[in-house]
Amino acid sequence: MMRQDKTDNLIARTPGTSLHRQLFVIMRDQILRGLYQPGTSIPNEEALCAEFGVSRITVRRAVADLESSGLLIKRHGRGTFVSDELPPARPSATLGLLDSLRKSASETEAEVLSVETAEPPADIARQLDLVAGVPAVHAVRLRRRGRTPVMVTEAWVPEAFARGVTRRELQKRALYEILIAQGIHFGRVVQEITAVAASPFYAKQLNAELASPLVRITRLLYDAHRRPVQHLTIHIAPERSRLLMDVSIETVNTLAAGSIFHDIERDSQK
């Protein structure tokens, strides 16, 4: 198995997620991706300390958490081995937008945290083609799978399209279903994916550590008449959730498949 140079794996001592938790997440990802095969041993404590630049206690705590998760098994006098019974491989992406929304709604339970009419932030108002000072309906919900929080959704809908967007309706139905019931036909979605540090609000709702990494998905949905009808922001913890995309071969080299933008000033490269 090809491994990175150990200096590439050193874990940064920065505020936020604890070192043993960072090591746990890294090793869990390596195990689930098959870098450590089922039934094979992992490096010993000394090797892991050297590879990641952490102490023995950090390694022991991370390995203990991996054992508790059922990913590792300690065998007395022999070492620590990857479990033979790992979770099944994640399925490939096969769903379109509405199908994926239906799947998400059916597999999770929603708790409405707030619904109010308010003036959206300037950047969101601009994307929704709203004049400064014009309010929109703002809805925040927490979705759980069982008892585990999996995502926080924050939607802004112009008042012209939000007559059915109420706390009562959002407790019963997904937002996209409410909009469709009002006669809205979705025609286009612009999506952005970024990584952010968990603020106190999102850390609390997602049961994550403060400043730990979250994935933020921002979607601007248009109707068939090219009018922006919803601005949606989703925050998920990458250790529990992921985003799948199904891109046709005809669009793989187009904007529809996504583009990468670098927010770096030219002067900073000099």
Tab-separated table of C-alpha atoms in Angstrom:
chain	number	residue	atom	x	y	z
A	1	MET	CA	0.000	0.000	0.000
A	2	MET	CA	1.384	3.369	-1.025
A	3	ARG	CA	1.495	5.806	1.871
A	4	GLN	CA	2.128	9.525	1.961
A	5	ASP	CA	5.341	10.871	3.362
A	6	LYS	CA	4.853	11.077	7.116
A	7	THR	CA	5.486	14.825	7.138
A	8	ASP	CA	2.324	15.246	5.022
A	9	ASN	CA	0.215	13.616	7.728
A	10	LEU	CA	1.171	15.728	10.737
A	11	ILE	CA	-1.990	16.880	12.530
A	12	ALA	CA	-2.107	20.607	13.220
A	13	ARG	CA	-2.504	21.744	16.820
A	14	THR	CA	-5.148	24.369	16.194
A	15	PRO	CA	-8.222	25.395	18.209
A	16	GLY	CA	-11.297	23.284	17.586
A	17	THR	CA	-11.433	19.525	17.169
A	18	SER	CA	-9.186	17.611	19.583
A	19	LEU	CA	-6.146	15.783	18.229
A	20	HIS	CA	-7.444	12.324	19.043
A	21	ARG	CA	-10.713	13.119	17.291
A	22	GLN	CA	-8.858	14.339	14.205
A	23	LEU	CA	-6.796	11.148	14.172
A	24	PHE	CA	-9.958	9.073	14.623
A	25	VAL	CA	-11.608	10.740	11.612
A	26	ILE	CA	-8.508	10.315	9.423
A	27	MET	CA	-8.023	6.650	10.291
A	28	ARG	CA	-11.718	5.871	10.003
A	29	ASP	CA	-11.684	7.339	6.492
A	30	GLN	CA	-8.611	5.270	5.588
A	31	ILE	CA	-10.264	2.082	6.861
A	32	LEU	CA	-13.563	2.689	5.088
A	33	ARG	CA	-11.773	3.543	1.843
A	34	GLY	CA	-9.813	0.304	1.985
A	35	LEU	CA	-6.333	1.695	2.685
A	36	TYR	CA	-6.320	-0.753	5.580
A	37	GLN	CA	-7.908	-4.007	4.419
A	38	PRO	CA	-10.254	-6.068	6.648
A	39	GLY	CA	-8.317	-8.542	8.765
A	40	THR	CA	-4.982	-6.762	8.405
A	41	SER	CA	-3.100	-5.111	11.247
A	42	ILE	CA	-2.673	-1.357	11.558
A	43	PRO	CA	0.711	0.225	12.381
A	44	ASN	CA	1.741	0.043	16.030
A	45	GLU	CA	1.566	3.003	18.410
A	46	GLU	CA	5.120	4.105	17.769
A	47	ALA	CA	4.622	4.143	14.005
A	48	LEU	CA	1.339	6.071	14.257
A	49	CYS	CA	2.935	8.607	16.624
A	50	ALA	CA	5.723	9.199	14.115
A	51	GLU	CA	3.406	9.301	11.105
A	52	PHE	CA	0.973	11.851	12.523
A	53	GLY	CA	3.227	13.734	14.937
A	54	VAL	CA	1.078	13.046	18.014
A	55	SER	CA	1.578	11.513	21.449
A	56	ARG	CA	0.894	7.927	22.522
A	57	ILE	CA	-2.124	9.003	24.550
A	58	THR	CA	-3.619	10.635	21.442
A	59	VAL	CA	-3.090	7.446	19.440
A	60	ARG	CA	-4.542	5.273	22.204
A	61	ARG	CA	-7.675	7.393	22.515
A	62	ALA	CA	-8.230	7.422	18.734
A	63	VAL	CA	-7.702	3.655	18.468
A	64	ALA	CA	-10.046	3.084	21.422
A	65	ASP	CA	-12.752	5.117	19.659
A	66	LEU	CA	-12.213	3.090	16.477
A	67	GLU	CA	-12.610	-0.086	18.515
A	68	SER	CA	-15.832	1.238	20.055
A	69	SER	CA	-17.076	1.980	16.537
A	70	GLY	CA	-16.470	-1.638	15.557
A	71	LEU	CA	-13.814	-0.793	12.977
A	72	LEU	CA	-10.829	-2.208	14.882
A	73	ILE	CA	-10.303	-5.303	17.026
A	74	LYS	CA	-7.463	-5.784	19.522
A	75	ARG	CA	-5.980	-9.255	19.697
A	76	HIS	CA	-3.937	-9.856	22.826
A	77	GLY	CA	-0.256	-10.289	22.061
A	78	ARG	CA	-0.760	-9.857	18.315
A	79	GLY	CA	-1.764	-6.234	17.743
A	80	THR	CA	-4.762	-4.297	16.491
A	81	PHE	CA	-6.579	-5.435	13.362
A	82	VAL	CA	-9.210	-4.045	11.023
A	83	SER	CA	-12.567	-5.703	11.589
A	84	ASP	CA	-13.682	-8.319	9.087
A	85	GLU	CA	-17.195	-6.888	9.243
A	86	LEU	CA	-16.969	-3.317	7.991
A	87	PRO	CA	-20.025	-1.255	7.009
A	88	PRO	CA	-21.145	-1.897	3.401
A	89	ALA	CA	-19.636	0.268	0.692
A	90	ARG	CA	-21.515	3.455	-0.025
A	91	PRO	CA	-23.799	3.213	-3.071
A	92	SER	CA	-23.165	5.140	-6.262
A	93	ALA	CA	-25.090	8.297	-7.042
A	94	THR	CA	-28.171	7.503	-9.106
A	95	LEU	CA	-30.771	10.105	-8.123
A	96	GLY	CA	-31.845	13.353	-9.751
A	97	LEU	CA	-32.516	16.494	-7.702
A	98	LEU	CA	-36.174	15.846	-6.836
A	99	ASP	CA	-35.534	12.151	-6.212
A	100	SER	CA	-32.669	12.999	-3.868
A	101	LEU	CA	-34.853	15.541	-2.039
A	102	ARG	CA	-37.592	12.926	-1.629
A	103	LYS	CA	-35.065	10.396	-0.358
A	104	SER	CA	-33.629	12.855	2.164
A	105	ALA	CA	-37.113	13.789	3.384
A	106	SER	CA	-38.244	10.175	3.730
A	107	GLU	CA	-35.122	8.994	5.572
A	108	THR	CA	-34.956	11.822	8.111
A	109	GLU	CA	-37.228	13.582	10.580
A	110	ALA	CA	-37.399	17.359	10.604
A	111	GLU	CA	-37.594	19.703	13.563
A	112	VAL	CA	-38.594	23.262	12.714
A	113	LEU	CA	-36.273	25.573	14.638
A	114	SER	CA	-37.692	28.861	13.381
A	115	VAL	CA	-39.895	30.400	10.695
A	116	GLU	CA	-40.071	34.165	10.323
A	117	THR	CA	-40.471	36.931	7.800
A	118	ALA	CA	-37.325	39.039	7.764
A	119	GLU	CA	-34.979	40.976	5.539
A	120	PRO	CA	-32.379	38.568	4.133
A	121	PRO	CA	-28.656	39.346	4.199
A	122	ALA	CA	-27.537	41.508	1.281
A	123	ASP	CA	-25.833	38.709	-0.636
A	124	ILE	CA	-28.886	36.427	-0.408
A	125	ALA	CA	-31.251	39.270	-1.339
A	126	ARG	CA	-29.126	39.940	-4.405
A	127	GLN	CA	-29.258	36.297	-5.484
A	128	LEU	CA	-33.037	36.244	-5.013
A	129	ASP	CA	-33.397	39.458	-7.058
A	130	LEU	CA	-34.901	41.269	-4.065
A	131	VAL	CA	-34.603	45.000	-3.588
A	132	ALA	CA	-32.936	46.100	-0.357
A	133	GLY	CA	-35.414	46.192	2.479
A	134	VAL	CA	-37.837	43.685	0.918
A	135	PRO	CA	-38.486	40.780	3.317
A	136	ALA	CA	-38.569	37.044	2.616
A	137	VAL	CA	-39.644	34.001	4.582
A	138	HIS	CA	-36.756	32.486	6.513
A	139	ALA	CA	-37.058	28.875	7.692
A	140	VAL	CA	-34.453	26.917	9.687
A	141	ARG	CA	-34.816	23.193	10.293
A	142	LEU	CA	-32.782	20.417	11.850
A	143	ARG	CA	-32.983	16.956	10.293
A	144	ARG	CA	-32.213	13.801	12.247
A	145	ARG	CA	-31.837	10.183	11.292
A	146	GLY	CA	-33.066	8.357	14.346
A	147	ARG	CA	-31.580	10.285	17.248
A	148	THR	CA	-28.557	11.486	15.286
A	149	PRO	CA	-28.597	15.037	13.871
A	150	VAL	CA	-27.442	14.956	10.247
A	151	MET	CA	-28.047	18.397	8.769
A	152	VAL	CA	-29.274	21.911	9.358
A	153	THR	CA	-31.147	23.551	6.481
A	154	GLU	CA	-31.701	27.287	6.195
A	155	ALA	CA	-34.016	28.514	3.457
A	156	TRP	CA	-35.005	31.953	2.215
A	157	VAL	CA	-38.080	32.181	-0.028
A	158	PRO	CA	-39.404	35.440	-1.559
A	159	GLU	CA	-42.823	36.306	-0.143
A	160	ALA	CA	-44.371	35.998	-3.607
A	161	PHE	CA	-43.681	32.242	-3.517
A	162	ALA	CA	-43.971	31.617	0.222
A	163	ARG	CA	-47.666	31.793	1.016
A	164	GLY	CA	-47.715	28.110	2.092
A	165	VAL	CA	-44.384	28.165	3.909
A	166	THR	CA	-45.506	28.051	7.539
A	167	ARG	CA	-44.209	26.321	10.644
A	168	ARG	CA	-47.177	23.951	10.598
A	169	GLU	CA	-46.668	22.962	6.949
A	170	LEU	CA	-42.893	22.626	7.317
A	171	GLN	CA	-43.396	20.239	10.213
A	172	LYS	CA	-45.427	17.982	7.899
A	173	ARG	CA	-43.818	18.398	4.481
A	174	ALA	CA	-40.510	19.197	2.837
A	175	LEU	CA	-40.140	22.738	1.521
A	176	TYR	CA	-39.813	21.611	-2.095
A	177	GLU	CA	-43.178	19.795	-1.752
A	178	ILE	CA	-44.831	22.977	-0.479
A	179	LEU	CA	-43.466	24.963	-3.422
A	180	ILE	CA	-44.535	22.327	-5.953
A	181	ALA	CA	-48.026	22.264	-4.420
A	182	GLN	CA	-48.219	26.007	-5.136
A	183	GLY	CA	-47.623	25.340	-8.821
A	184	ILE	CA	-43.885	26.030	-8.941
A	185	HIS	CA	-41.913	23.954	-11.451
A	186	PHE	CA	-38.176	23.866	-10.826
A	187	GLY	CA	-36.086	24.642	-13.883
A	188	ARG	CA	-32.516	25.174	-12.728
A	189	VAL	CA	-30.296	24.788	-9.683
A	190	VAL	CA	-26.985	26.565	-9.051
A	191	GLN	CA	-24.984	24.867	-6.309
A	192	GLU	CA	-21.839	25.753	-4.372
A	193	ILE	CA	-19.955	23.485	-1.979
A	194	THR	CA	-17.485	24.819	0.573
A	195	ALA	CA	-15.901	23.800	3.870
A	196	VAL	CA	-16.499	25.947	6.952
A	197	ALA	CA	-15.689	25.849	10.651
A	198	ALA	CA	-18.622	25.013	12.919
A	199	SER	CA	-20.013	28.119	14.604
A	200	PRO	CA	-21.526	27.752	18.093
A	201	PHE	CA	-25.022	27.403	16.575
A	202	TYR	CA	-24.141	24.667	14.082
A	203	ALA	CA	-21.857	22.884	16.542
A	204	LYS	CA	-24.738	22.682	19.016
A	205	GLN	CA	-27.359	21.562	16.492
A	206	LEU	CA	-25.151	18.939	14.833
A	207	ASN	CA	-23.567	17.752	18.066
A	208	ALA	CA	-20.145	18.634	16.672
A	209	GLU	CA	-17.096	20.231	18.236
A	210	LEU	CA	-16.768	24.002	17.984
A	211	ALA	CA	-14.726	25.019	14.911
A	212	SER	CA	-14.708	21.445	13.593
A	213	PRO	CA	-14.989	21.179	9.782
A	214	LEU	CA	-18.448	21.155	8.229
A	215	VAL	CA	-19.546	20.916	4.614
A	216	ARG	CA	-21.750	23.802	3.510
A	217	ILE	CA	-23.932	23.303	0.438
A	218	THR	CA	-25.605	26.391	-0.986
A	219	ARG	CA	-28.333	25.999	-3.593
A	220	LEU	CA	-30.132	28.691	-5.542
A	221	LEU	CA	-33.274	27.197	-7.106
A	222	TYR	CA	-35.017	28.770	-10.098
A	223	ASP	CA	-38.445	28.020	-11.504
A	224	ALA	CA	-39.234	27.219	-15.136
A	225	HIS	CA	-39.473	30.979	-15.840
A	226	ARG	CA	-35.904	31.520	-14.561
A	227	ARG	CA	-37.060	33.299	-11.429
A	228	PRO	CA	-35.114	32.559	-8.225
A	229	VAL	CA	-37.606	30.957	-5.839
A	230	GLN	CA	-35.459	29.607	-3.021
A	231	HIS	CA	-32.028	30.121	-1.478
A	232	LEU	CA	-31.069	27.033	0.528
A	233	THR	CA	-28.038	26.472	2.743
A	234	ILE	CA	-27.285	23.017	4.151
A	235	HIS	CA	-24.662	22.273	6.801
A	236	ILE	CA	-23.558	18.675	7.338
A	237	ALA	CA	-20.838	16.961	9.362
A	238	PRO	CA	-18.616	15.108	6.853
A	239	GLU	CA	-18.076	12.214	9.239
A	240	ARG	CA	-21.802	11.382	9.047
A	241	SER	CA	-22.944	12.593	5.646
A	242	ARG	CA	-21.746	13.120	2.088
A	243	LEU	CA	-22.905	14.660	-1.165
A	244	LEU	CA	-23.232	12.524	-4.294
A	245	MET	CA	-23.520	13.900	-7.833
A	246	ASP	CA	-24.632	12.068	-10.971
A	247	VAL	CA	-23.176	13.854	-14.016
A	248	SER	CA	-23.821	12.675	-17.562
A	249	ILE	CA	-20.827	12.178	-19.838
A	250	GLU	CA	-22.219	14.878	-22.144
A	251	THR	CA	-21.952	17.519	-19.422
A	252	VAL	CA	-18.835	16.351	-17.581
A	253	ASN	CA	-16.692	19.126	-19.093
A	254	THR	CA	-19.297	21.869	-18.740
A	255	LEU	CA	-20.371	24.205	-15.945
A	256	ALA	CA	-23.208	21.776	-15.183
A	257	ALA	CA	-20.650	19.356	-13.766
A	258	GLY	CA	-19.204	22.063	-11.539
A	259	SER	CA	-16.303	24.479	-11.636
A	260	ILE	CA	-13.621	25.293	-9.103
A	261	PHE	CA	-12.984	28.910	-8.151
A	262	HIS	CA	-9.968	30.073	-6.147
A	263	ASP	CA	-10.642	33.021	-3.830
A	264	ILE	CA	-7.017	34.133	-3.748
A	265	GLU	CA	-5.807	37.566	-4.726
A	266	ARG	CA	-3.133	37.612	-7.417
A	267	ASP	CA	-0.898	39.792	-5.224
A	268	SER	CA	-0.765	37.053	-2.569
A	269	GLN	CA	0.970	34.767	-5.049
A	270	LYS	CA	3.900	37.117	-5.555
